[in-house]
mmCIF file of C-alpha atoms in Angstrom:
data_model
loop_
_atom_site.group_PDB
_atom_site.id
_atom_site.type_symbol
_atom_site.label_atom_id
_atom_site.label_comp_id
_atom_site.label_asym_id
_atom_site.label_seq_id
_atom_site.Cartn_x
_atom_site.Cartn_y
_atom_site.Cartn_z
ATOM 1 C CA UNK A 95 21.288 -53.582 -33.523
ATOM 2 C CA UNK A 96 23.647 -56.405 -32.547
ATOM 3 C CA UNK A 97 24.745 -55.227 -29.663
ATOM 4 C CA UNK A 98 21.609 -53.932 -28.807
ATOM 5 C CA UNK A 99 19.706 -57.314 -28.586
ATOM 6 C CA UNK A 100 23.190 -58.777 -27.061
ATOM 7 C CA UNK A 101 22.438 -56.378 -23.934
ATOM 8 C CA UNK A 102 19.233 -57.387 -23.357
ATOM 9 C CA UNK A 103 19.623 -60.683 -24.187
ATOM 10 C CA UNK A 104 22.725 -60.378 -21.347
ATOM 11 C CA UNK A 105 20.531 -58.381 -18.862
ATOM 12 C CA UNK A 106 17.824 -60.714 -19.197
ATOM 13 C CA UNK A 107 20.209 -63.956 -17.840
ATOM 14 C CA UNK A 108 21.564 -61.477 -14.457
ATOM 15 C CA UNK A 109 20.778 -63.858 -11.610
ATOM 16 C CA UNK A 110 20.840 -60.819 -9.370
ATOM 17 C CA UNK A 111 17.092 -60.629 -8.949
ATOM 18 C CA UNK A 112 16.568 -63.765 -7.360
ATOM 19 C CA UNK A 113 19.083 -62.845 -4.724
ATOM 20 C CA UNK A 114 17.144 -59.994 -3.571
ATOM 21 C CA UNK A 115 14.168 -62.030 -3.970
ATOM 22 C CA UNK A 116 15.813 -64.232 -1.276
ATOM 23 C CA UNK A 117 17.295 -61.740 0.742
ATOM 24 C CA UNK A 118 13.564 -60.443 0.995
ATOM 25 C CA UNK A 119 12.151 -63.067 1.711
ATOM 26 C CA UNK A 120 14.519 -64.219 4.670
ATOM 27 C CA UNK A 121 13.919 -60.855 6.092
ATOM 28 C CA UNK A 122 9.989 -61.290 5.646
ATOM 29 C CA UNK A 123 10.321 -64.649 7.661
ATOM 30 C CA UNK A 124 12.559 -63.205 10.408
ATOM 31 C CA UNK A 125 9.844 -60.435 10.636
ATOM 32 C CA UNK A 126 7.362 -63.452 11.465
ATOM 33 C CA UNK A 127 9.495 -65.014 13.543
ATOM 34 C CA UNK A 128 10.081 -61.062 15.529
ATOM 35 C CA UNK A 129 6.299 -61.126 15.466
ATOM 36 C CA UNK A 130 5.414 -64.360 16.633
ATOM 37 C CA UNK A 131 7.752 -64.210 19.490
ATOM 38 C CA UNK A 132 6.620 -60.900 21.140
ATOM 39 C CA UNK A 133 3.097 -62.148 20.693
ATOM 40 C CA UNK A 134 3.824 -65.132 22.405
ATOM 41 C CA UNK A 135 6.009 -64.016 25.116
ATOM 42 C CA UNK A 136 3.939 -60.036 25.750
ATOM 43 C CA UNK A 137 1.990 -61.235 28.206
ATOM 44 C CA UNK A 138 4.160 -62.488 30.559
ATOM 45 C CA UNK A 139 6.917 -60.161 29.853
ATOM 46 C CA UNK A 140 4.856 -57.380 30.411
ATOM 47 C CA UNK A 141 3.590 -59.116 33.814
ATOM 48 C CA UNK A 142 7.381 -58.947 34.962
ATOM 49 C CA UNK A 143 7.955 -55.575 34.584
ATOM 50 C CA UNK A 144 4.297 -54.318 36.106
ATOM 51 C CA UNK A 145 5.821 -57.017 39.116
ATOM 52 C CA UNK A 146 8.690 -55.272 39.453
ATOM 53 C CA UNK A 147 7.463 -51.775 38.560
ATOM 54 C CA UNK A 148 5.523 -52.423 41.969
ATOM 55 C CA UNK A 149 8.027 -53.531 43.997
ATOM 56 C CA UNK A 150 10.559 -50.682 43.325
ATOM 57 C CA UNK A 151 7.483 -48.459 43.908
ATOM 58 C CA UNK A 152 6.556 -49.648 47.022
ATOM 59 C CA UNK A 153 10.441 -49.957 48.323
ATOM 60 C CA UNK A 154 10.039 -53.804 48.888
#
């Protein structure tokens, strides 16, 4: 019974959780970041390539 309660007792202090509560959490704010950024920037990004979708079309 012993080594029972020892187990959980030693599974309970495993600091492995909160790395991959960290890890996930880094990834979540690089997501927003990813996000953000092509929000931000779609517009015009997709105004260069219409530009220049039209100027290789037309042979200018």
């Amino acid at each position: 019974m012993k080594k029972i309660i020892g187990r959980i007792k030693g599974i309970c202090k495993r600091e492995d959780g909160a790395s991959a509560v960290e890890y996930g959490l880094l990834v979540a704010l690089i997501a927003a970041v990813i996000v953000g950024a092509v929000t931000f920037l779609g517009g015009s990004v997709s105004n260069t390539f219409n530009s220049v979708a039209t100027t290789v079309n037309t042979g200018s």
